Coordinates of C-alpha atoms and ligand atoms in Angstrom, one line a residue:
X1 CA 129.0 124.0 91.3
X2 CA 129.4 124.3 94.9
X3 CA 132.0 122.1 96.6
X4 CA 129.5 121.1 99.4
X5 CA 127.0 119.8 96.8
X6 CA 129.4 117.4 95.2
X7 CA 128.6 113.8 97.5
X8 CA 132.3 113.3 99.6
X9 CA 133.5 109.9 98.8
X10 CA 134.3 107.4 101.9
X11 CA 138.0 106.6 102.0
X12 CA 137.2 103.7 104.0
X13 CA 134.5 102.8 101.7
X14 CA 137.2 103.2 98.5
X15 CA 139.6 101.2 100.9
X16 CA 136.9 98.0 101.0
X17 CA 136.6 98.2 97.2
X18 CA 140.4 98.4 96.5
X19 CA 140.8 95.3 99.2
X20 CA 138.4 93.3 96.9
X21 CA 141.1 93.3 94.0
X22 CA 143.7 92.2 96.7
X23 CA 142.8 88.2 95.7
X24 CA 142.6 88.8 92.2
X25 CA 146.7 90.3 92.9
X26 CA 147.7 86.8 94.1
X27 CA 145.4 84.7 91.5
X28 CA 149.0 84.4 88.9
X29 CA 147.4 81.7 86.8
X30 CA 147.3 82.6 83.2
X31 CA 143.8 81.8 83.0
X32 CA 142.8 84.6 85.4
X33 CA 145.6 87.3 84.7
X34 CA 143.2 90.0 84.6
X35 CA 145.2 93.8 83.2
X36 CA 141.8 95.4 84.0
X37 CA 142.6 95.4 87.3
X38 CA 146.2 96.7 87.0
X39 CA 144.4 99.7 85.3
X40 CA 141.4 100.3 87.9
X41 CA 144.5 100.5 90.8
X42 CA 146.6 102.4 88.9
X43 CA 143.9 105.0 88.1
X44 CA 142.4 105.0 91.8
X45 CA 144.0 106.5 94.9
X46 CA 144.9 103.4 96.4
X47 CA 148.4 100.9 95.6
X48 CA 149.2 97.6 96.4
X49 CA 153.1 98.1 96.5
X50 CA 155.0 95.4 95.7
X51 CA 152.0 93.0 94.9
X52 CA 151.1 95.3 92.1
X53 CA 154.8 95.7 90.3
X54 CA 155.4 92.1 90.6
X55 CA 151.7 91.7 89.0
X56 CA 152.6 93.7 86.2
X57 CA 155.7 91.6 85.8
X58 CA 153.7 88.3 85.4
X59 CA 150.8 90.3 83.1
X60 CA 153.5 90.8 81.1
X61 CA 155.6 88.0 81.2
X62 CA 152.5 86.0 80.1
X63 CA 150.9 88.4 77.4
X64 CA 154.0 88.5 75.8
X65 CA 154.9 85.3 75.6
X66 CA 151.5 84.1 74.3
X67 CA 150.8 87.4 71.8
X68 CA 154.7 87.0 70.8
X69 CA 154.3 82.8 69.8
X70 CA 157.0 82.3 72.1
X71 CA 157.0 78.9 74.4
X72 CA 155.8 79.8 77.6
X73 CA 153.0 78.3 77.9
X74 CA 153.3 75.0 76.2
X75 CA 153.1 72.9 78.7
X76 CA 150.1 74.7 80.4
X77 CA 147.1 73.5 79.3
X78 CA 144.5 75.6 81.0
X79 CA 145.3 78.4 78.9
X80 CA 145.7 77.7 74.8
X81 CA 143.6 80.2 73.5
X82 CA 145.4 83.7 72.7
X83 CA 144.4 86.7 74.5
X84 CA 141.6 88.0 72.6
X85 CA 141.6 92.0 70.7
X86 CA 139.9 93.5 73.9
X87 CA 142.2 91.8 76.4
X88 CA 145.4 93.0 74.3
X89 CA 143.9 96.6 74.4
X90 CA 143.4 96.1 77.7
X91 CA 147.2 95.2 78.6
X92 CA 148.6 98.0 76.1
X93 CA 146.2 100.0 78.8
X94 CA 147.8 98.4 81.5
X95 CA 151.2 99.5 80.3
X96 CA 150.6 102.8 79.6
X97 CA 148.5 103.1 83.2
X98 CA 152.8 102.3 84.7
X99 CA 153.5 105.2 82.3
X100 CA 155.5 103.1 79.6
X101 CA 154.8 103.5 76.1
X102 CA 155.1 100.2 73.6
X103 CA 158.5 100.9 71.8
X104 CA 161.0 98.5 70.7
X105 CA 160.5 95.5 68.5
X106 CA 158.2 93.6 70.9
X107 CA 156.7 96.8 71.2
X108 CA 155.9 97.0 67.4
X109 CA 154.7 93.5 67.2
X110 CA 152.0 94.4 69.7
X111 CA 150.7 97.6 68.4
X112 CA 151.0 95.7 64.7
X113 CA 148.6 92.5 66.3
X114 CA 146.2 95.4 67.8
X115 CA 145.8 97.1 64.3
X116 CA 145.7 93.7 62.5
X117 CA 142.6 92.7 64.5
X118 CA 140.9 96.2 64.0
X119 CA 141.3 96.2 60.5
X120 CA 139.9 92.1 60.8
X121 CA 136.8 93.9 62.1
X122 CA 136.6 96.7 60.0
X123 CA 136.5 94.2 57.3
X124 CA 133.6 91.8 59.2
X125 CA 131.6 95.6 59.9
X126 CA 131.8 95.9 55.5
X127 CA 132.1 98.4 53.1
X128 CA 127.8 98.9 54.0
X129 CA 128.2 99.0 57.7
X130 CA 125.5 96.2 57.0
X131 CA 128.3 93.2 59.0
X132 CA 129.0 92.9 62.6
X133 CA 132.5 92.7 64.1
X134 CA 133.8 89.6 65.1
X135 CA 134.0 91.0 68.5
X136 CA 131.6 93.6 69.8
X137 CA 131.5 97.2 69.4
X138 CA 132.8 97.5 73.0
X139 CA 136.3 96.0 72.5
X140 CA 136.5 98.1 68.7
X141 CA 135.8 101.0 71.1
X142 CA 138.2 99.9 73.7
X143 CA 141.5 99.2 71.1
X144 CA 141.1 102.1 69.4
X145 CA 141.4 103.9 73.0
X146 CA 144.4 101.5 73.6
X147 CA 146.2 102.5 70.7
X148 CA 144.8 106.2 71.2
X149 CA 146.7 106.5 74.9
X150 CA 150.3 105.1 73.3
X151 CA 150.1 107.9 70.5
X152 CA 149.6 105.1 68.0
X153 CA 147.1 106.6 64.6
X154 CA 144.9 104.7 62.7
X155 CA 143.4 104.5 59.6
X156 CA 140.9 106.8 59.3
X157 CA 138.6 104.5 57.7
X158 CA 138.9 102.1 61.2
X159 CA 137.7 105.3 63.4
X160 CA 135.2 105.2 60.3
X161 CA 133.5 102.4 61.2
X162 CA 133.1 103.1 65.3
X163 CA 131.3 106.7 64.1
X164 CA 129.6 105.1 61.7
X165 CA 127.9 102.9 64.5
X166 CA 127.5 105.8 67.0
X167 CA 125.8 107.9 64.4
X168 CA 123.3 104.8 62.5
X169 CA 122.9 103.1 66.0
X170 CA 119.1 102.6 65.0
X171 CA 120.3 100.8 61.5
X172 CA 122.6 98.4 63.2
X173 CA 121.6 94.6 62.6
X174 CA 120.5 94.3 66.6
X175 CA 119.6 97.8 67.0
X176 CA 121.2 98.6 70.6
X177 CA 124.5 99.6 71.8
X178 CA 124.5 99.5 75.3
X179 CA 125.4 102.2 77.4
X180 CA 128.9 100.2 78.3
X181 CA 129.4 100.3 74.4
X182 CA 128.4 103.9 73.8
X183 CA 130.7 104.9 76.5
X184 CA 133.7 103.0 75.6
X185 CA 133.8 104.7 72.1
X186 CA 133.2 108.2 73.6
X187 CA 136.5 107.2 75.8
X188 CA 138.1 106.4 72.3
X189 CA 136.8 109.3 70.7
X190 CA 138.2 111.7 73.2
X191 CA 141.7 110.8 73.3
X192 CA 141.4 110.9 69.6
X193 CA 139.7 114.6 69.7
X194 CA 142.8 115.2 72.6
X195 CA 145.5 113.7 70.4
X196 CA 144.3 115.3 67.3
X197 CA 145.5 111.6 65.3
X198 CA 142.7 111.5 62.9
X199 CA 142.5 115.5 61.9
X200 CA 140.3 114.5 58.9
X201 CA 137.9 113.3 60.7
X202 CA 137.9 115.6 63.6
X203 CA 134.7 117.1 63.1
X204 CA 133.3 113.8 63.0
X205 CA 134.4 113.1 66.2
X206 CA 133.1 115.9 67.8
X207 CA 130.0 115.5 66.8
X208 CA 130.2 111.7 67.6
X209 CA 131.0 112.9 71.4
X210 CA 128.3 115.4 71.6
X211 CA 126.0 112.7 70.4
X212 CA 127.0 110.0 72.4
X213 CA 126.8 112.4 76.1
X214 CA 123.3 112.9 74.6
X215 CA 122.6 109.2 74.2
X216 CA 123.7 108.8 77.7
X217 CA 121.9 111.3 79.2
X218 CA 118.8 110.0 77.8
X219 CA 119.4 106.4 79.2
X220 CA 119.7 108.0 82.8
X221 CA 117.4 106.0 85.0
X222 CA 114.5 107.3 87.8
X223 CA 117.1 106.3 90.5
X224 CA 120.0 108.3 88.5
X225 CA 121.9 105.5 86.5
X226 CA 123.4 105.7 83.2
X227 CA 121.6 103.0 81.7
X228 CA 122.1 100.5 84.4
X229 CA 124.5 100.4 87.6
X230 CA 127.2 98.0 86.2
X231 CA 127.0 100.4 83.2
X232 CA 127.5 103.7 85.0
X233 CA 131.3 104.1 86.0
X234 CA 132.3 103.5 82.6
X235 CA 129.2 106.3 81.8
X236 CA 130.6 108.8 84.4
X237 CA 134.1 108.5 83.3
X238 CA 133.5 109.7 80.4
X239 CA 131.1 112.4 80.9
X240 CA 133.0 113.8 83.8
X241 CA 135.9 114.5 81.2
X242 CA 133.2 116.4 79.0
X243 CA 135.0 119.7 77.7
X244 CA 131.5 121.6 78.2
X245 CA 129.9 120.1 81.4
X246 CA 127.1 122.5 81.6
X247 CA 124.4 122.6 83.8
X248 CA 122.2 119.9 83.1
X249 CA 125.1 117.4 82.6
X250 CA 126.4 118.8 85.8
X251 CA 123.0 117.5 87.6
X252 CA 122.4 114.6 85.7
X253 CA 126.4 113.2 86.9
X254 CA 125.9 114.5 90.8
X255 CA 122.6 112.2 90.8
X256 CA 124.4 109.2 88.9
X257 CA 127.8 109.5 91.6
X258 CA 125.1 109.8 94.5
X259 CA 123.1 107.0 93.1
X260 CA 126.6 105.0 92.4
X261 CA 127.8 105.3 96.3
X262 CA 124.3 104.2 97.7
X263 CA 124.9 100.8 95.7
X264 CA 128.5 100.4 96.6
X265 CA 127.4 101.0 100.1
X266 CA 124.7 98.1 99.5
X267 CA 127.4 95.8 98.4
X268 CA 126.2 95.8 94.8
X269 CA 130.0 96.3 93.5
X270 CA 131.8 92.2 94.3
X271 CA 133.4 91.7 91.0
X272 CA 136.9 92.7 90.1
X273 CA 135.8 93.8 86.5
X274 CA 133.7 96.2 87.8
X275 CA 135.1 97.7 90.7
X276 CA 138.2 98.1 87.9
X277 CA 135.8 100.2 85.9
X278 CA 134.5 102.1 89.5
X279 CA 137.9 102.7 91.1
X280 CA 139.0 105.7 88.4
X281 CA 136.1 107.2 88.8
X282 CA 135.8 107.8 93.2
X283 CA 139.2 109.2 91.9
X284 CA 137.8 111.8 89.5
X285 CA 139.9 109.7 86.7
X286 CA 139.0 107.8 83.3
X287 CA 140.7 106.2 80.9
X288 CA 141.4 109.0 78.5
X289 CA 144.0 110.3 81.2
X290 CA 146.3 107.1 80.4
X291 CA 147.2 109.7 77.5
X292 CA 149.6 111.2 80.1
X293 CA 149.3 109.4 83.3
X294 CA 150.5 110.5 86.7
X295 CA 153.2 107.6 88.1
X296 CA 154.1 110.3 90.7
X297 CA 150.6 110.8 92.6
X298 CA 150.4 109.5 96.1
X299 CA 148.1 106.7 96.6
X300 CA 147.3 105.0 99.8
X301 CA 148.6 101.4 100.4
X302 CA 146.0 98.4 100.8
X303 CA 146.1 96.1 104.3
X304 CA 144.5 92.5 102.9
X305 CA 141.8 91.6 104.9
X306 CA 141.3 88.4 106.8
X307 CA 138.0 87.2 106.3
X308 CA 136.2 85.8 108.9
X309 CA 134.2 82.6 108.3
X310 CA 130.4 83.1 108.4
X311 CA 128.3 81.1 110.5
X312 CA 125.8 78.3 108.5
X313 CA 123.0 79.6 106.6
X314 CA 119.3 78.3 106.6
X315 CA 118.4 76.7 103.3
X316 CA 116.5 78.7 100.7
X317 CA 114.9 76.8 97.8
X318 CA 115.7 78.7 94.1
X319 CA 113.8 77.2 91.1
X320 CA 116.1 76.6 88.0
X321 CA 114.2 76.5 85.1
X322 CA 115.6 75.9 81.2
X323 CA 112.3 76.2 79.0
X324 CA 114.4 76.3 75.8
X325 CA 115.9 72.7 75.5
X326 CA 113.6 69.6 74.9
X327 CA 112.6 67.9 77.5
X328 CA 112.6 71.3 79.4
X329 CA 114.3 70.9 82.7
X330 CA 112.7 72.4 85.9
X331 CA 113.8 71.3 89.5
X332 CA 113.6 72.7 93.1
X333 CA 117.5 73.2 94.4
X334 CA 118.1 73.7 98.1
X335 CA 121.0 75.5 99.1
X336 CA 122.0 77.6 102.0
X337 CA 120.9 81.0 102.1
X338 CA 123.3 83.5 100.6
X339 CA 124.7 80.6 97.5
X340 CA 125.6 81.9 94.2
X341 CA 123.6 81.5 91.1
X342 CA 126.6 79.0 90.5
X343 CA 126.7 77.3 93.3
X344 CA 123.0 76.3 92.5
X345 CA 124.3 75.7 89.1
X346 CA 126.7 72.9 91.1
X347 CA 124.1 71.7 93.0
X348 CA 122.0 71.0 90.2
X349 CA 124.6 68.9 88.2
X350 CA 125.2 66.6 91.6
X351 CA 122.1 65.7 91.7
X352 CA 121.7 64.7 87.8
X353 CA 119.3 65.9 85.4
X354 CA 121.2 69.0 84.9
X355 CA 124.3 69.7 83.5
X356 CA 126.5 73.4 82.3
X357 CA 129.7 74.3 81.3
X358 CA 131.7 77.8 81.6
X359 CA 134.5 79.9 80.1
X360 CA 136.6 82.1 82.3
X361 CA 136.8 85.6 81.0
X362 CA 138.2 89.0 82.9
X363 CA 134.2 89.0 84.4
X364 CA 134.4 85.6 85.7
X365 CA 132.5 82.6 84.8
X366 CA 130.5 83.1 81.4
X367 CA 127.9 80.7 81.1
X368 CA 128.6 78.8 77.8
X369 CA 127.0 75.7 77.7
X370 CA 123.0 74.5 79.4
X371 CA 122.1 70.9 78.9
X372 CA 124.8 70.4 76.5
X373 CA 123.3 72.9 74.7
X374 CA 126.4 75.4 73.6
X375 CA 125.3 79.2 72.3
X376 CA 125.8 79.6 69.1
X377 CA 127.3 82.1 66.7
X378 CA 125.5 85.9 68.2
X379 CA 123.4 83.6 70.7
X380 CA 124.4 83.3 74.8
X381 CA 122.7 81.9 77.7
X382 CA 120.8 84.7 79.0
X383 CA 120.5 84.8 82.7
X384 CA 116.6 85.8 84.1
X385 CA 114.5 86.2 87.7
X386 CA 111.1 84.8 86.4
X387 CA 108.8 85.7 84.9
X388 CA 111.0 88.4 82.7
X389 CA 113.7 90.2 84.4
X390 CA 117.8 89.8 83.1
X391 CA 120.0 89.4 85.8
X392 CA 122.8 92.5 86.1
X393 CA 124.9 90.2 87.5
X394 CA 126.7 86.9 86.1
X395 CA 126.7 83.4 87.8
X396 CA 129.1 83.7 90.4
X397 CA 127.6 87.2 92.1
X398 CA 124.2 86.8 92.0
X399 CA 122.7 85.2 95.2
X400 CA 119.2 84.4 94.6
X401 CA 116.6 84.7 97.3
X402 CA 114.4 81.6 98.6
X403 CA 111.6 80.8 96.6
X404 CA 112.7 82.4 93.3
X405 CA 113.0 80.9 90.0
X406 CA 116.0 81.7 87.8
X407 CA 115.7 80.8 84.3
X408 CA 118.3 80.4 81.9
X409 CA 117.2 81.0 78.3
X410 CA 119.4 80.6 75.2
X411 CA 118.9 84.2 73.5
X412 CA 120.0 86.1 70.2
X413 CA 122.3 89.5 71.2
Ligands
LIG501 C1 129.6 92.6 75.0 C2 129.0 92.2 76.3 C3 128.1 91.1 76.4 C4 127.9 90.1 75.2 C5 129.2 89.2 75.1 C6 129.4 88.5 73.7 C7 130.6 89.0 72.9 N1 131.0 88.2 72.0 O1 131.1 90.1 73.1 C8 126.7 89.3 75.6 C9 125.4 90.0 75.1 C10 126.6 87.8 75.3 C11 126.7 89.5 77.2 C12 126.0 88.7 78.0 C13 125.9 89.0 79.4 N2 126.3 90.1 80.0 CO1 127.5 91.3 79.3 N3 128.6 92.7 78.7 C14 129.2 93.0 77.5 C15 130.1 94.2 77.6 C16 129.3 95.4 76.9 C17 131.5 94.1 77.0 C18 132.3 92.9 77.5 C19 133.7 92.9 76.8 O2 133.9 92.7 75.6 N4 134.8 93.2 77.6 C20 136.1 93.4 77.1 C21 136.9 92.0 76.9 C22 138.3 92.3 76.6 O3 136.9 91.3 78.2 P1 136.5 89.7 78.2 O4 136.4 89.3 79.6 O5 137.5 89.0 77.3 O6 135.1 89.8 77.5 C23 134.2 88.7 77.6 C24 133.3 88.7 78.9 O7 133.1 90.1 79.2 C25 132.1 88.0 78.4 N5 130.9 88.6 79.1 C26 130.1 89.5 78.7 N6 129.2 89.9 79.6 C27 129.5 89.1 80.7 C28 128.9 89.1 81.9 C29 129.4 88.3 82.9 C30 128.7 88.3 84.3 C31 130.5 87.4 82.6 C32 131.0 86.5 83.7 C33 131.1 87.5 81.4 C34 130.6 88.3 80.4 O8 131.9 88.2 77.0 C35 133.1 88.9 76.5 C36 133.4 88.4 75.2 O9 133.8 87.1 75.2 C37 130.1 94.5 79.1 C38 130.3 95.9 79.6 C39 131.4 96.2 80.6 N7 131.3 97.4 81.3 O10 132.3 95.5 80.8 C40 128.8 93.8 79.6 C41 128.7 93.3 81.0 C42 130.0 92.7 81.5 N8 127.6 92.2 80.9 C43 126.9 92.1 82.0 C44 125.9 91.2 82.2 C45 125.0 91.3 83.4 C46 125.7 90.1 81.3 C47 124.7 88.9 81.5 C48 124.8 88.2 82.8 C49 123.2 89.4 81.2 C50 122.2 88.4 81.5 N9 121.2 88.7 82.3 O11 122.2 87.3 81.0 C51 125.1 88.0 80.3 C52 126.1 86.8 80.6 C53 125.3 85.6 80.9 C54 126.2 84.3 80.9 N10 126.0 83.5 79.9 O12 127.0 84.1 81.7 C55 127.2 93.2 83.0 C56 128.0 92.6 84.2 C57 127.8 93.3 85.5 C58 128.4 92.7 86.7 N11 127.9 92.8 87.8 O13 129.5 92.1 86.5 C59 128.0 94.3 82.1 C60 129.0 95.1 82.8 C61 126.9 95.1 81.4 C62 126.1 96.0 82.3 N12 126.3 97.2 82.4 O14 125.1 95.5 82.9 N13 127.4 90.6 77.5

């Protein structure tokens, strides 16, 4: 591949995207700690110094104190629930992104929770395959990885189940993995096949690899994505680590990177999450190098950004529409041009008639609750431009134009 073929990535662009995580570095409440974002940095070429150390201080501070049953956060009410098996996966990432590796007897307790909740799932997923993890797929996929990076081995029987999913996708009770799912256990799968901790199944996991590049090429989009945009950093990380990149996957990830960069440059990359999942990548990195991560590499230091005020907005009229309660609810919200999904959400409840309720997660605000209607078990409030499209984006990033009609529709996943 020629060196002039492969699409230069703006600096200054990269700069912007890193500058975006700079709130999220100075958000400390428990409820938003975020180690997704201490992983995205650490893999990019950018640092926020001091910000970043001391944000690694309070990630851990607060996973361990609420993973550990110790008192911390007693009197903190905002934040009861313990972090959940991805998030833990997540901060072991985080960890291992400052180049530590759990040790120790807090250590042990960690990597013992982490295996605890796998085998939970492994148990949920059944002797048949025929069950469904309490969880998703995705964070299976992502604490195996976590446990992968610090050197920790399974069960082969848990690694079982993920290649059992890979390979009978078209048996499983729903049918789909998304491409974000897919991915996440090729990531998994190759710091296995790298680590060599599950030789028995090794094979296996080859073959589960090759398979899943393949499943990923075929999801590549006209315009060059894998799958969808939001789905095609974690996509690229992956298949730019592929031990035999041939030509056709060497095409298919030039058009996805070009593709990638013409949204960034459209703005399409505002939440943390995914500019987490982005950053490694404009730094030719991916998860599977946490297996031995470079602490030493230069990285350039992120100036905040004072953000200037924008001037008022016309007001655009969005239809919100909620077929799937009884009476149905339909009403014309004005807001000013360039409002979130939520803040016509907001509007809507002020002026009566409609009401919702969230959950903070490391994406933002997850929709949990229309009308008083909550989702039920494997059911969520699916987010739509009428007549039938999804949204790619959640509440709090999508702006809706004037004149469209958003519905919100309570759906089985
Ligand atoms: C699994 C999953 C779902 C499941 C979650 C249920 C479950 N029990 O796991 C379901 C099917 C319900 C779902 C729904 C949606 N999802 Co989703 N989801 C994912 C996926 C594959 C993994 C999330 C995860 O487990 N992360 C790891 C854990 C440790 O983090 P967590 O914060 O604790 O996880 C929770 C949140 O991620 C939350 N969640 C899931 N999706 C979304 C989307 C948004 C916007 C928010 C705020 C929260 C949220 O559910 C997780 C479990 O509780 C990601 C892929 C990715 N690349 O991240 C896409 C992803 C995050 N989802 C996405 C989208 C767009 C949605 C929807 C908005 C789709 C729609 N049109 O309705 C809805 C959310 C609507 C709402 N009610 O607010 C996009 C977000 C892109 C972006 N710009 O931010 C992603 C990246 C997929 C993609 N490539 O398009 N999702």
């Amino acid at each position: 591949m020629l060196a002039q073929e492969i699409p230069q990535v703006d600096s200054k662009l990269v700069e912007r995207l890193g500058q975006r995580l700079l709130p999220w570095m100075d958000w400390l409440s428990l409820e938003h700690l975020n180690p997704s974002i201490y992983v995205g940095l650490r893999l990019s070429s950018l640092q926020a110094g001091a910000r970043e150390a001391f944000y690694l201080h309070i990630l851990k501070l607060s996973y361990q104190h609420s993973l550990l049953g110790l008192t911390f956060n007693d009197d903190n009410s905002d934040y009861q629930d313990k972090p959940s098996m991805g998030q833990l996966a997540l901060y072991l990432l985080a960890l291992r992104a400052n180049c530590e590796l759990v040790e120790g007897r807090k250590g042990d307790r960690l990597v013992s929770q982490l295996k605890r909740f796998l085998e939970d799932e492994k148990k949920a997923i059944g002797h048949n395959n025929k069950g469904q993890p309490h969880t998703s797929y995705y964070q299976y996929g992502l604490g195996i990885l976590a446990l992968c990076v610090h050197q920790k081995r399974l069960h082969d029987s848990v690694v079982g189940k993920l290649l059992y999913a890979v390979e009978h996708e078209q048996h499983l009770h729903q049918g789909h993995l998304s491409v974000d799912t897919v991915a996440m256990a090729g990531l998994a799968f190759t710091c296995l096949e790298h680590s060599n901790l599950n030789p028995n199944r090794k094979h296996q996991i080859t073959r589960a690899i090759e398979n899943i590049r393949e499943k990923i090429l075929k999801a590549q989009t006209p315009e060059g994505y894998f799958g969808n945009v939001y789905s095609t950093p974690l996509a690229l990380q992956l298949l730019m680590k592929s031990s035999m990149p041939g030509v056709e996957l060497g095409t298919a990830c030039l058009k996805a990177r070009a593709a990638l960069l013409a949204s960034v440059q459209d703005g399409a990359f505002q939440n943390a999450l995914m500019i987490s999942q982005l950053l490694p990548v404009l730094n030719g990195k991916s998860y599977v190098d946490l297996i031995s991560p470079d602490c030493e590499a230069p990285r350039v230091m992120l100036e905040p950004v004072v953000e200037t005020p924008s001037p008022p907005q016309e007001v655009i009229r969005v239809v919100l529409k909620v077929p799937s309660v009884s009476p149905p609810y339909i009403n014309s919200i004005s807001v000013p041009a360039g409002s979130s999904l939520e803040d016509v959400l907001k509007k809507a409840q002020k002026l009566r008639g409609f009401m919702y309720g969230t959950q903070n997660t490391l994406s933002g605000p997850f929709l949990t609750s229309v009308m008083g209607k909550e989702a039920g078990e494997r059911e969520f409030w699916q987010l739509l431009r009428a007549p039938d499209t999804p949204l790619l984006q959640g509440i709090a990033e999508y702006t809706p134009k004037d004149g469209e009609t958003i519905e919100l529709r309570l759906a089985t996943w």
